[in-house]
Structure formats: structure tokens, C-alpha cells
Tab-separated table of C-alpha atoms in Angstrom:
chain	number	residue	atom	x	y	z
A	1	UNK	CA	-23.130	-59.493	16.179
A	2	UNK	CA	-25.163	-60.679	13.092
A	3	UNK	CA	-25.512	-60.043	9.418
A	4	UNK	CA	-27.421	-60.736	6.433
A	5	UNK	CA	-25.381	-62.333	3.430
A	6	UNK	CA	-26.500	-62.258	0.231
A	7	UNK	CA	-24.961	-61.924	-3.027
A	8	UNK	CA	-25.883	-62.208	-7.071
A	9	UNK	CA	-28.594	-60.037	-7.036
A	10	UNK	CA	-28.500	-59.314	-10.630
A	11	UNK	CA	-30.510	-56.011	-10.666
A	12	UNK	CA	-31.915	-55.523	-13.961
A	13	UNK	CA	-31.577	-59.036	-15.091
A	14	UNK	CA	-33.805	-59.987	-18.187
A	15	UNK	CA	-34.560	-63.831	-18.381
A	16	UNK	CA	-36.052	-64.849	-21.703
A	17	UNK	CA	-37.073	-61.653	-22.494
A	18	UNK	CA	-39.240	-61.104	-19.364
A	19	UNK	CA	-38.386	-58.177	-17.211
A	20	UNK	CA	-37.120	-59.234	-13.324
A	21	UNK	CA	-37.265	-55.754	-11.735
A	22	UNK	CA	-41.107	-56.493	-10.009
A	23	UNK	CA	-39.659	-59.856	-8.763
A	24	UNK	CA	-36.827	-58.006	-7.394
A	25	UNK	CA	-38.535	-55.753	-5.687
A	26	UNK	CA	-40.531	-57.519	-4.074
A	27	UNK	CA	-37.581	-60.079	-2.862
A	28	UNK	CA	-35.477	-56.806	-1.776
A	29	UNK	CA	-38.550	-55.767	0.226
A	30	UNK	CA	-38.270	-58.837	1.739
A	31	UNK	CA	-34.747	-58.984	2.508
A	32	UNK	CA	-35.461	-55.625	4.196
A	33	UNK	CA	-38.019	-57.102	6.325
A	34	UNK	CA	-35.452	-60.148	7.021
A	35	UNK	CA	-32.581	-57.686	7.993
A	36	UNK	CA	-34.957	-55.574	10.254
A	37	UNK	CA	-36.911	-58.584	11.718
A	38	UNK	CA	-33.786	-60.371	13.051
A	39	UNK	CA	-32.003	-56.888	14.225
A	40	UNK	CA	-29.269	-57.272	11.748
A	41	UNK	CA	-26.087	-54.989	12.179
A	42	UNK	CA	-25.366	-55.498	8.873
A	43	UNK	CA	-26.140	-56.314	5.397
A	44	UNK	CA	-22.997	-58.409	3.249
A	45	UNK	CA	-23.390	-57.987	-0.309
A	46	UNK	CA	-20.751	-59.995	-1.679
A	47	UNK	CA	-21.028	-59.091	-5.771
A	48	UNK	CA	-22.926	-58.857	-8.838
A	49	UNK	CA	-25.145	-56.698	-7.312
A	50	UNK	CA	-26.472	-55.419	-10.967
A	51	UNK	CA	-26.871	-57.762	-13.979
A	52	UNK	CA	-24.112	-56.045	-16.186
A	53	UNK	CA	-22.117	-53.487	-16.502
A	54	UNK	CA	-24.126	-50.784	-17.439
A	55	UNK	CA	-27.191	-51.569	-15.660
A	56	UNK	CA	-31.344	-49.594	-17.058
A	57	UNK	CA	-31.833	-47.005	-14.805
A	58	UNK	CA	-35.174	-48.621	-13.189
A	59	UNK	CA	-32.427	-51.244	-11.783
A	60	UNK	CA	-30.363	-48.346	-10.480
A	61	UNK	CA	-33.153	-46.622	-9.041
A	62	UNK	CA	-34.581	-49.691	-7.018
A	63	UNK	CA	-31.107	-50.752	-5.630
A	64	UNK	CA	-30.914	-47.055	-4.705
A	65	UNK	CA	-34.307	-47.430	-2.600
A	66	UNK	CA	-33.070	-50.370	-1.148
A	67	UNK	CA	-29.845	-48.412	0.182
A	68	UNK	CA	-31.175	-46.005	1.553
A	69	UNK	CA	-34.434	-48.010	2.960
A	70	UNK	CA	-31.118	-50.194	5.038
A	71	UNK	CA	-29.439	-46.883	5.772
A	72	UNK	CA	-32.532	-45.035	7.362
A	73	UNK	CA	-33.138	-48.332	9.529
A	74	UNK	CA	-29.647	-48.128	10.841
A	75	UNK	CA	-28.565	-51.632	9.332
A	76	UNK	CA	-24.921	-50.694	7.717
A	77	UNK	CA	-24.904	-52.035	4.272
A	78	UNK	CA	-21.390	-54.140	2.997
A	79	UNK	CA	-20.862	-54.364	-0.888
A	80	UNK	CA	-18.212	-55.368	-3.394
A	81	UNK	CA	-18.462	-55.528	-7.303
A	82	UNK	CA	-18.488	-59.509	-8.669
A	83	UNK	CA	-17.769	-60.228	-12.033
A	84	UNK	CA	-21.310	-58.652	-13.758
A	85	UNK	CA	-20.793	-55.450	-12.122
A	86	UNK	CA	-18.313	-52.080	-13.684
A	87	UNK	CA	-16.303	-51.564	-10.827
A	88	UNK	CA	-16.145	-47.911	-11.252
A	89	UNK	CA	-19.699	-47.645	-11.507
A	90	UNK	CA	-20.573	-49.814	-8.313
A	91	UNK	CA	-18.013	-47.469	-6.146
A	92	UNK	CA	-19.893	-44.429	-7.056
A	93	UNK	CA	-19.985	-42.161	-4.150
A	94	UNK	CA	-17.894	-44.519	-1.890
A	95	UNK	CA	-16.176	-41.983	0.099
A	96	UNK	CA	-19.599	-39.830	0.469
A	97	UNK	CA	-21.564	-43.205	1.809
A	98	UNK	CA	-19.726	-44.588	4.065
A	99	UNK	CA	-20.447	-41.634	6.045
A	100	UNK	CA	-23.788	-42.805	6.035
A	101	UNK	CA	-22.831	-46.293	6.685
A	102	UNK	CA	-22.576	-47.667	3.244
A	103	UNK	CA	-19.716	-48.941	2.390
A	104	UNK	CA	-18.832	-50.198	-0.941
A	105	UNK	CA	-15.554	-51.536	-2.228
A	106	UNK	CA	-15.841	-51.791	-6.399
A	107	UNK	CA	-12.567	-50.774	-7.737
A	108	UNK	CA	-9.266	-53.271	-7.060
A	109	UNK	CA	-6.935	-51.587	-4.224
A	110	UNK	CA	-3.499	-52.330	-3.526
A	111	UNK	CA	-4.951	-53.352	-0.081
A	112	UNK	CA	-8.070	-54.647	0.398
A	113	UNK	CA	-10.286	-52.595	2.028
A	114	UNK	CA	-11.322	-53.254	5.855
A	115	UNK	CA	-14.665	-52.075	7.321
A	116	UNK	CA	-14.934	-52.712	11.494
A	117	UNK	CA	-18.156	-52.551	13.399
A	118	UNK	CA	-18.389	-53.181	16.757
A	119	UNK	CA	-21.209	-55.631	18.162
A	120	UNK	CA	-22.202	-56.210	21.989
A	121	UNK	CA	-19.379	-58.802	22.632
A	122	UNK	CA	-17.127	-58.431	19.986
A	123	UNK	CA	-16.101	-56.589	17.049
A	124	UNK	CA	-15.823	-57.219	13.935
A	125	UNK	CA	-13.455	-56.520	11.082
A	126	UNK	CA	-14.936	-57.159	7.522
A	127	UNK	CA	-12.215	-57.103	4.873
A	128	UNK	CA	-13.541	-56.535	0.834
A	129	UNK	CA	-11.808	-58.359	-2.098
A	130	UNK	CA	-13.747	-57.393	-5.138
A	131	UNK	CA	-13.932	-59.601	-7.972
A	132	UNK	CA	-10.347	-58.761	-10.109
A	133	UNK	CA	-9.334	-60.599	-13.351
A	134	UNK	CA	-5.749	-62.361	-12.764
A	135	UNK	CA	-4.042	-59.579	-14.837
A	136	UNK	CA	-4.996	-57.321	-13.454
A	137	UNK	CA	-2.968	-58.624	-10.534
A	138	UNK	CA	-0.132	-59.103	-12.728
A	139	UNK	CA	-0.442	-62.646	-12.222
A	140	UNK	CA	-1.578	-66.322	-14.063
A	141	UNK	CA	-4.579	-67.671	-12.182
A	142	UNK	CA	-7.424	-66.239	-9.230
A	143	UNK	CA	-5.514	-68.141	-7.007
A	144	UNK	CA	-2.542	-66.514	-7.098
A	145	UNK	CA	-4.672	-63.055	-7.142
A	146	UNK	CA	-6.255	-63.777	-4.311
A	147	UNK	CA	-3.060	-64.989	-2.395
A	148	UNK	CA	-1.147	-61.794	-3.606
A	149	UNK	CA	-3.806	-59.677	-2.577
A	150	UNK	CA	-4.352	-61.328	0.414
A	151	UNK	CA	-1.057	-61.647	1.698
A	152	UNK	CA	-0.700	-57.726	1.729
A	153	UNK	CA	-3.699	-57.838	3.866
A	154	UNK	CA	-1.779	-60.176	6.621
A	155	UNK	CA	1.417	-58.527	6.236
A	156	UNK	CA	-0.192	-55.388	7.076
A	157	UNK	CA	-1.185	-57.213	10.467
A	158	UNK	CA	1.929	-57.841	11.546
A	159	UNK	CA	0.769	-61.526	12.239
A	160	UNK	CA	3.299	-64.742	11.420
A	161	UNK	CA	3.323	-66.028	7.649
A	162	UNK	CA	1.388	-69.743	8.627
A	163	UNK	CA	-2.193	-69.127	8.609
A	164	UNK	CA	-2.846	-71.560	11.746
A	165	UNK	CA	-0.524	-69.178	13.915
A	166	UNK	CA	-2.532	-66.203	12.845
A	167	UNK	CA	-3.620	-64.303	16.201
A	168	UNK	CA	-7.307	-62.875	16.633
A	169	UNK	CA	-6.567	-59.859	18.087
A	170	UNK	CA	-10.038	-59.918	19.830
A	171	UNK	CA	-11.916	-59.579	16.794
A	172	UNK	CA	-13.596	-61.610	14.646
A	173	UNK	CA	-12.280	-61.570	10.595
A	174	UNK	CA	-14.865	-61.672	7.598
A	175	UNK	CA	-13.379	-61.591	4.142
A	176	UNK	CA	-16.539	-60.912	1.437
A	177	UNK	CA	-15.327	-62.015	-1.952
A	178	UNK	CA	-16.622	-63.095	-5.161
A	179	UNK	CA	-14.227	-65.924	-6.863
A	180	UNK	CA	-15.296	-69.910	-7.734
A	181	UNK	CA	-14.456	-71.675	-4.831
A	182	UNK	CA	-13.404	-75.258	-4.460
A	183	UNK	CA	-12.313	-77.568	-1.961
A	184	UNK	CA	-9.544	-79.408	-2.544
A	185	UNK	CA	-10.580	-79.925	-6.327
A	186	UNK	CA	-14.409	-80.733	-5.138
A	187	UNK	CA	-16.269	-77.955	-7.039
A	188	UNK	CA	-19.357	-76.281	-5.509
A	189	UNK	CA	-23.049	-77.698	-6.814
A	190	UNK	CA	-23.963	-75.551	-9.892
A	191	UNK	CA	-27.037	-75.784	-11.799
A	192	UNK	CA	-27.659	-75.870	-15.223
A	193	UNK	CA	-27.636	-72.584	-16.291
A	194	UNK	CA	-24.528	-71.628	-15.035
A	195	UNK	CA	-21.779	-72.650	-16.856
A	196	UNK	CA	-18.335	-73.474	-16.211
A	197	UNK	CA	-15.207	-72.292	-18.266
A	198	UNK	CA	-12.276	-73.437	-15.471
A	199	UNK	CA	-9.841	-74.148	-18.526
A	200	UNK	CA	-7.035	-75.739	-16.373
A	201	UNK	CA	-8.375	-74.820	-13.013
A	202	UNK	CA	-7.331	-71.444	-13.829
A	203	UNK	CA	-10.257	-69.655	-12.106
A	204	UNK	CA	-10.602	-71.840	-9.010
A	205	UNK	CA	-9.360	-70.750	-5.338
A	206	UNK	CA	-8.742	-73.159	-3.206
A	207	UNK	CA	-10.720	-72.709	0.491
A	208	UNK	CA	-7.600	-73.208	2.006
A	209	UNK	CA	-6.358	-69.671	0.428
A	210	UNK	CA	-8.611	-67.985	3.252
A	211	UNK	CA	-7.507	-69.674	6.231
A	212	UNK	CA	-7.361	-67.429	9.175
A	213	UNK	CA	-10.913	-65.689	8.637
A	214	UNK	CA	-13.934	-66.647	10.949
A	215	UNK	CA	-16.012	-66.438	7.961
A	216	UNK	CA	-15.634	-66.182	4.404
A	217	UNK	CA	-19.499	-64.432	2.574
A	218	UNK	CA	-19.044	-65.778	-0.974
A	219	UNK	CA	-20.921	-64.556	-4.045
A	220	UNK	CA	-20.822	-65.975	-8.001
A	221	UNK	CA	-22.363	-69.086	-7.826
A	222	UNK	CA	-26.375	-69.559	-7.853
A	223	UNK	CA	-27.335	-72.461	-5.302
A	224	UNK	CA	-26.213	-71.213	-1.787
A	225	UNK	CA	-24.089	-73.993	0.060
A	226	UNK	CA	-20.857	-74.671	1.932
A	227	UNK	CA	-17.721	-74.939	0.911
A	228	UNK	CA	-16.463	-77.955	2.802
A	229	UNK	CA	-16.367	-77.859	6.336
A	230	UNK	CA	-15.118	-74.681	6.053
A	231	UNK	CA	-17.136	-71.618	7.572
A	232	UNK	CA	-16.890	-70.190	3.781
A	233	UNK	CA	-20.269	-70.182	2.432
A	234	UNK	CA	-22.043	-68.888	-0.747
A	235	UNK	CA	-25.199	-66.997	-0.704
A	236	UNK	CA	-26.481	-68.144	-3.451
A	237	UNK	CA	-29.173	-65.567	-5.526
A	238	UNK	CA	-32.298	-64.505	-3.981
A	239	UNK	CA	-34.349	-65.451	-6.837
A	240	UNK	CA	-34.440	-68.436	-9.256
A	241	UNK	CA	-33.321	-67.231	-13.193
A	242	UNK	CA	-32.868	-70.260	-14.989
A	243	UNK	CA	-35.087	-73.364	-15.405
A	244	UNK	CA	-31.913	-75.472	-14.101
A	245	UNK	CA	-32.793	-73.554	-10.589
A	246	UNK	CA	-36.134	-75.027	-9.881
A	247	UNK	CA	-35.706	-77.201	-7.187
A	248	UNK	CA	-33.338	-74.665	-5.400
A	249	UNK	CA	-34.547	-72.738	-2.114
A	250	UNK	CA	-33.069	-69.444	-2.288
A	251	UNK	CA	-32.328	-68.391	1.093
A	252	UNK	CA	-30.451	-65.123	2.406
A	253	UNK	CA	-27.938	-66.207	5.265
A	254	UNK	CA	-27.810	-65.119	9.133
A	255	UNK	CA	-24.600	-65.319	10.346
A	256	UNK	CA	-24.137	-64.554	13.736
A	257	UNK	CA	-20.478	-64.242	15.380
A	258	UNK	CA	-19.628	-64.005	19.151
A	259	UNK	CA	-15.871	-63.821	21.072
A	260	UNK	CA	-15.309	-67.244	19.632
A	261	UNK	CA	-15.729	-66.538	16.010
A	262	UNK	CA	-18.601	-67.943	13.652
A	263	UNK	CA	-21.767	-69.169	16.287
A	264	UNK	CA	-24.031	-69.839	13.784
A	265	UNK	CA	-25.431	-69.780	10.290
A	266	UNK	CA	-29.231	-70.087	9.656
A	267	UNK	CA	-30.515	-69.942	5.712
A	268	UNK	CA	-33.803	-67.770	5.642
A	269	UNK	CA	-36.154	-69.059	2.808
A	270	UNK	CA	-37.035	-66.269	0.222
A	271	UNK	CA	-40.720	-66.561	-1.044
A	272	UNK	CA	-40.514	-64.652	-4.473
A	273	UNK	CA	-43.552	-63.315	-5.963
A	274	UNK	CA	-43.240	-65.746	-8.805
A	275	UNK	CA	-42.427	-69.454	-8.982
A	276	UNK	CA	-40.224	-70.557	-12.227
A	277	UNK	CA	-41.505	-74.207	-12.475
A	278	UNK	CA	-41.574	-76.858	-15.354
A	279	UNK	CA	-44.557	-78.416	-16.536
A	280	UNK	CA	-45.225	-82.049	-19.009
A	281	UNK	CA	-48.208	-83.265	-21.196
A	282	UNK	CA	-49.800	-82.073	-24.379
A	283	UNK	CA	-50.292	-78.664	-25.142
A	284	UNK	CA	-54.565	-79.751	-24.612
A	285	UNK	CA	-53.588	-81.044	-21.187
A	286	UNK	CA	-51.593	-78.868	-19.849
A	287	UNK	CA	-54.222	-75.723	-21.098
A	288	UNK	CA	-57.034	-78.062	-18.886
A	289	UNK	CA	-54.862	-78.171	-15.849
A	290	UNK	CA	-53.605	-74.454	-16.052
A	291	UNK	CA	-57.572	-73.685	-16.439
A	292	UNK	CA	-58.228	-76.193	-13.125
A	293	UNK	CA	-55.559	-75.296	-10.813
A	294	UNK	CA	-55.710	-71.692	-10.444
A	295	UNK	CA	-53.309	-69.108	-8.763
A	296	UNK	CA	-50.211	-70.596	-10.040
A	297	UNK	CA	-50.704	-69.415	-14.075
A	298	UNK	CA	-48.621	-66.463	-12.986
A	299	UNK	CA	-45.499	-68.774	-12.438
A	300	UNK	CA	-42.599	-68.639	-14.945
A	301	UNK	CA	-43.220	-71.579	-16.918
A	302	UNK	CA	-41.469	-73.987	-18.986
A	303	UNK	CA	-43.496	-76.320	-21.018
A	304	UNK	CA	-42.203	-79.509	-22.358
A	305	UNK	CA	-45.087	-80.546	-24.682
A	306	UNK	CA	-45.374	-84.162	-25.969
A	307	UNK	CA	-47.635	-83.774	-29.298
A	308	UNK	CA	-46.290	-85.344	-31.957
A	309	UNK	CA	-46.483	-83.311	-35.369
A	310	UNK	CA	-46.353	-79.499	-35.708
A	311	UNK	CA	-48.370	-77.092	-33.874
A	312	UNK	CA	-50.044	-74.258	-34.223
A	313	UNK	CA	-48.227	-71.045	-32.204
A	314	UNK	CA	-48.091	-73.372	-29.416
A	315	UNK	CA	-46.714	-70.595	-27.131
A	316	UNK	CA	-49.286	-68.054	-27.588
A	317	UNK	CA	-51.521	-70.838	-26.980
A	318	UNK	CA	-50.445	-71.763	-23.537
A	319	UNK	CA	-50.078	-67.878	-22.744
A	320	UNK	CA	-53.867	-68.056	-22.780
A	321	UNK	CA	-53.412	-70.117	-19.453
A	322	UNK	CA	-49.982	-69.161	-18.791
A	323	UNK	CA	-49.051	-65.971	-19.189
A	324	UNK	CA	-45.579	-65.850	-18.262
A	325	UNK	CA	-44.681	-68.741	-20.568
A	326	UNK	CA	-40.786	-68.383	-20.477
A	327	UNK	CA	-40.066	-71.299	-22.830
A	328	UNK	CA	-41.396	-74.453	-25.341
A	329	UNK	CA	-39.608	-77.522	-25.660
A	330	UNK	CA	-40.540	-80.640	-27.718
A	331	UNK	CA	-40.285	-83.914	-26.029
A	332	UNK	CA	-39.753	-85.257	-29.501
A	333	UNK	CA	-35.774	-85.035	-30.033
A	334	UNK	CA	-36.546	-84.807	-34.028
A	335	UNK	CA	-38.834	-81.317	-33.207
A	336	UNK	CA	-36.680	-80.036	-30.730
A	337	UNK	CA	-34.211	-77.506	-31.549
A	338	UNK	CA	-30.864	-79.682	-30.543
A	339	UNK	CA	-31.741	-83.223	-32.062
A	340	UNK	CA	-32.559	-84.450	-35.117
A	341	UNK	CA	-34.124	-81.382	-36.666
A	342	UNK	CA	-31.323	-79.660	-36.363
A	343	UNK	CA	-29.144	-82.232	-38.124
A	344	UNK	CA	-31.020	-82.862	-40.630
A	345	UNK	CA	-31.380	-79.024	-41.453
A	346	UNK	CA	-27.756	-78.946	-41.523
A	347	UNK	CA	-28.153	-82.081	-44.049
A	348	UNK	CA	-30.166	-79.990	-46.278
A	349	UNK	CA	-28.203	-76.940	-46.538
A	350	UNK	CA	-25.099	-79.446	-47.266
A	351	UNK	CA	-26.868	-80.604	-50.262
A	352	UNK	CA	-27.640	-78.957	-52.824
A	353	UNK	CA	-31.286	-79.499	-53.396
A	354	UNK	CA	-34.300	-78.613	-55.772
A	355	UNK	CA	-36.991	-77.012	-53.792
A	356	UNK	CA	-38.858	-80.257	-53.707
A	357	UNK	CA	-36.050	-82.728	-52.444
A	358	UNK	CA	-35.726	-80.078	-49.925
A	359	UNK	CA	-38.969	-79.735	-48.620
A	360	UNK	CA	-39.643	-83.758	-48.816
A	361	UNK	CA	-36.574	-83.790	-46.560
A	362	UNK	CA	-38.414	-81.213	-44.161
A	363	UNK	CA	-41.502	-83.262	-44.283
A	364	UNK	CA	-39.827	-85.974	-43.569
A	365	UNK	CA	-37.734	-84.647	-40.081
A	366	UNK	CA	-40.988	-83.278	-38.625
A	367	UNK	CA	-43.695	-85.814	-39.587
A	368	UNK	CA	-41.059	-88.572	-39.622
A	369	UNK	CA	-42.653	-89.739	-42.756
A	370	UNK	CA	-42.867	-89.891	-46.109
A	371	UNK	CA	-44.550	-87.765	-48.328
A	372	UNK	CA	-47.608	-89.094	-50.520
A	373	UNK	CA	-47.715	-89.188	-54.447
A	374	UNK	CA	-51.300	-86.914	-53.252
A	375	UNK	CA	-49.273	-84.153	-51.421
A	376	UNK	CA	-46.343	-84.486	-53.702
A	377	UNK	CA	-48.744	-83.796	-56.607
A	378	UNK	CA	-49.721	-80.261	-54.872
A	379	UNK	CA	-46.395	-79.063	-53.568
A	380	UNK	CA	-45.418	-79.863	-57.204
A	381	UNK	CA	-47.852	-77.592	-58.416
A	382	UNK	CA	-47.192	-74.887	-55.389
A	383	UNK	CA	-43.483	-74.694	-56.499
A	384	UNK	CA	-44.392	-74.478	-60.495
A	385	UNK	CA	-46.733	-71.657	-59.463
A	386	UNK	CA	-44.057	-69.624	-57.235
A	387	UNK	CA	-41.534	-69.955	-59.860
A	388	UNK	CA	-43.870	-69.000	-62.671
């Protein structure tokens, strides 16, 4: 049999302050296509299928299309909650759907829940986890979650307690989860908009915790990849949403499982609608090559601009070229949010100041020089006229 895994779809997900629903769609049409093309019996969803809890209706009303686009096709649709999603919300109709082949697994159980489709050569038994908080579990660490949970899952299969004596049953296993994953302490590649708060290790499951199933569909992180030499594999998100993505190829992933377990896993490239690229050079160059190039001004764009000095609305500027102008950075560390500006702001406000020491000091963290006797004489006269 085969299925499409994909995972982190953040439905609804607003990335510096632009709207992602029309890039959604139009990747979600194209995992349709994907899932119909290659005669998928299924689609995995492994988590955060909307971009928080409560997701805008318009995201609820295009992941709704997209169910029941998969459900009049005949492609069975697979989903858990991750982390982003209310669990309550996302299991919405559970019972009613998985009549119609949807079947969703949101809230924790005290088993987890198994789904089994039968292929040409084999079946299949696909067993949801849902993304649960340690406490919930009653216990310290994910780890320990994930073994309770799991453990009620192999007890319930009357199998032997080491995982390399666990017996097939003629069917392949599937576990779809959404937890950080490591490998022996080797963490999976993240990018730089993800960030990490593992204080202690105390959200990281070992790959060894899922030994037994023929494959393991991950969601949670961002860049899909392999865990290991393990056939547990993240999905990755089917569209880029943070400038520390750029260089990724999103991908949706064909697994395809015969008598023997896990045959093969091929990553499908996504082509979104949108690029989100970063571009160099001064704000004059980079308006002469948006104007030269052509088609790509409707990419997501980050500009790192090298002028020295201040500029004038730099990022209305660019959106003359560049619409979708995302972000500005200064390659100059003292005009540049993190580096010296900010520093020397907090200087300022340290000090207590007249209202000309203080603006000398501003002069002097942007221009990185000193004011003249010339200007000094006007700002002089500026401040005696403000303060009447």
C-alpha cells in the first residue's frame, strides 16, 4: 500500500504580518494532485494541522475543502493534533467522519487509537499518538509519555515485553506522532526559526522508544529528514515560514509498504506559489535588479541593505519592486536592531541626559560620528524653541 505523509501544515499561519492562506491553498491543491497522481490509499497527517488553537475561520474552511476534496476521491485521510492544534477542536466530528473515511485522533486516550486499511498485499495497522504534555500523562518527561502510552498499546497485543521479539502478525505497524525526536542524543536539523527549549532533555524521545513499528510519520519539526537509520521520518512543512527555511525543499513523503514492511520512501518536491528568498546590496541596487529580473518580485523577501546612514522608509521603498517585502535588516551592526544601536539606546536611557547629550549620543550611534559646532548650533535652537 502507499501513503502521503505530511505534517505542520499550520493553517492560518500569519508570517510577518502577511496572510499564508493563498499559499496554502495552492500547496494543498497540490498535495491533492500528489495523493491522486500516485494512487495514494492514504493521506498521514501527523499534527499541527492549524497554526493555533483557535484557528480564523477562512483556515477552517480551506482545511475543510481539502477533507472532503481527499474524501470524495476515495483517499482515506489520517490526522492527529501536534502541539499548535486544541485537541478538542481538531477531533470535531471524529466519530461522524470516520464513517466517511476520516479519521482523526485529537484528544489523549487511554489507548492510542488504531486505524487498519487493507492494501493489495498487506494490511496495514496505523496507530495515532497525539501530541500530550508529560502531565498530562502523569509523568516527568515525553519520553516516559510516550513509553507509558505506548506500552498499553503492546500490552494490548499480547506480544512479549522486548521490542526485537515483537511478532508482525501479517501486518505492517505505522505509529503517526508528533514529539522531538532524537537519536541517541543526535538532535534532528532545525532551522533558524524554530527554536529549541529541551531544558534537560526533557522533551526529547529517543527513536529507540518506537522500536517494533515499520514506520514511524513524524510531525513538529520544519526540515523533513530521517531520524537515524531508523524508518522514522519527519515530514517536514509543506511550505517555507521563516527566512531560516530558505534553502529547504519542502517535500510531502511517499511511503510505500509491502509484506516485508517499509519498501520505500520517495520525498515529492512542493513548488509553492511563492518563494521566501533573501536578497544583499543597497536599497538603489537591489530596486535596479528587482526592476531587471522580473517574475520573481512576488517572492517573500528579506532585504539585507548595506547603506550606511539612515534611510528614508526604506521598506515602502523596496515594496515599489517588491511587494511582499517580509523584512529589513541593516548590514551595519550599529543600525541594526540587535547591535550597537540597541546598546547604546539602553546607554541613554541609563543616563540621565539633557535633551541635547541625548540626541548627540543618537547622532553619534547612527552616523557613527560626531556632531558639528554647525548642527549643534541648530538642534540648540530646535530644543530652546520646543521647550519655549
Amino acid at each position: 500500500m502507499k501513503f502521503l505523509h505530511i505534517a505542520d501544515l499550520h493553517i492560518g499561519k500569519i508570517v510577518n504580518g502577511f496572510s499564508m492562506v493563498e499559499d496554502q491553498r495552492f500547496i494543498l491543491e497540490q498535495l491533492l494532485g500528489m495523493a491522486k497522481a500516485n494512487q495514494a490509499d492514504a493521506v498521514v497527517i501527523a499534527g499541527d494541522i492549524y497554526d493555533r488553537a483557535i484557528p480564523p475561520g477562512e483556515a477552517v474552511v480551506l482545511f475543510d475543502g481539502f477533507l472532503t476534496e481527499l474524501s470524495g476521491a476515495g483517499i482515506q485521510v489520517i490526522m492527529i493534533s501536534g502541539n499548535h492544534d486544541s485537541p478538542e477542536r481538531i477531533s470535531f466530528g471524529e466519530s461522524l467522519l470516520c464513517k466517511q473515511g476520516v479519521y482523526i485522533a485529537g484528544t489523549l486516550k487511554e489507548k492510542p487509537s488504531r486505524v487498519s486499511i487493507k492494501g493489495k498485499d498487506c494490511e496495514t495497522e496505523f496507530v495515532l499518538l497525539p501530541f500530550v504534555k508529560p502531565a498530562q500523562v502523569g509523568v516527568r518527561t515525553s519520553q516516559e509519555a510516550a513509553e507509558r502510552l505506548l506500552a498499553r498499546y503492546w500490552q494490548e497485543e499480547n506480544t512479549d515485553t522486548e521490542p526485537e521479539s515483537r511478532q508482525k502478525k501479517n501486518r505492517n505497524r505505522v505509529l503517526v506522532t508528533h514529539f522531538f525526536v532524537t537519536d541517541a542524543g543526535r538532535e534532528p536539523e532545525l532551522s533558524d526559526g524554530e527554536s529549541t527549549i529541551h531544558v534537560g532533555g526533557l522533551d526529547n524521545v529517543d527513536a529507540s522508544v518506537f522500536q517494533g513499528f515499520d514506520y514511524v510519520a513524524l510531525g513538529h519539526i520544519h526540515k523533513p529528514q530521517q531520524i537515524g537509520d531508523h524508518p522514522i521520518w519527519y515530514a517536514g512543512s509543506p511550505l517555507k515560514y521563516s527566512f531560516g527555511e530558505c534553502n529547504q525543499v519542502k517535500s510531502a513523503l511517499l511511503v510505500t509498504l509491502n509484506a516485508q514492511g517499509q519498501k520505500e520512501v520517495k520525498q515529492l518536491p512542493l513548488r509553492p506559489i511563492r518563494e521566501m528568498r533573501k536578497i544583499k546590496g543597497s536599497l538603489k541596487e537591489l530596486l535596479e535588479e528587482g526592476a531587471s529580473k522580473g517574475g520573481r518580485q512576488q517572492d517573500y523577501i528579506q532585504a539585507v541593505l548595506t547603506d550606511k546612514g539612515e534611510l528614508i522608509d526604506p521598506i515602502g521603498t523596496l515594496r515599489s519592486v517588491y511587494p511582499n517585502v517580509m523584512q529589513i535588516v541593516r548590514e551595519d551592526s550599529n543600525l541594526s536592531g540587535k547591535g550597537a544601536q540597541g546598546s547604546g539606546q539602553n546607554r541613554m536611557l541609563a543616563e540621565k541626559k539633557d535633551a541635547l547629550a541625548l540626541f548627540e549620543a543618537f547622532y553619534e550611534t547612527v552616523r557613527e560620528d560626531t556632531l558639528s559646532e554647525d548642527l549643534r548650533e541648530v538642534i540648540v535652537g530646535v530644543i530652546k524653541e520646543l521647550e519655549g
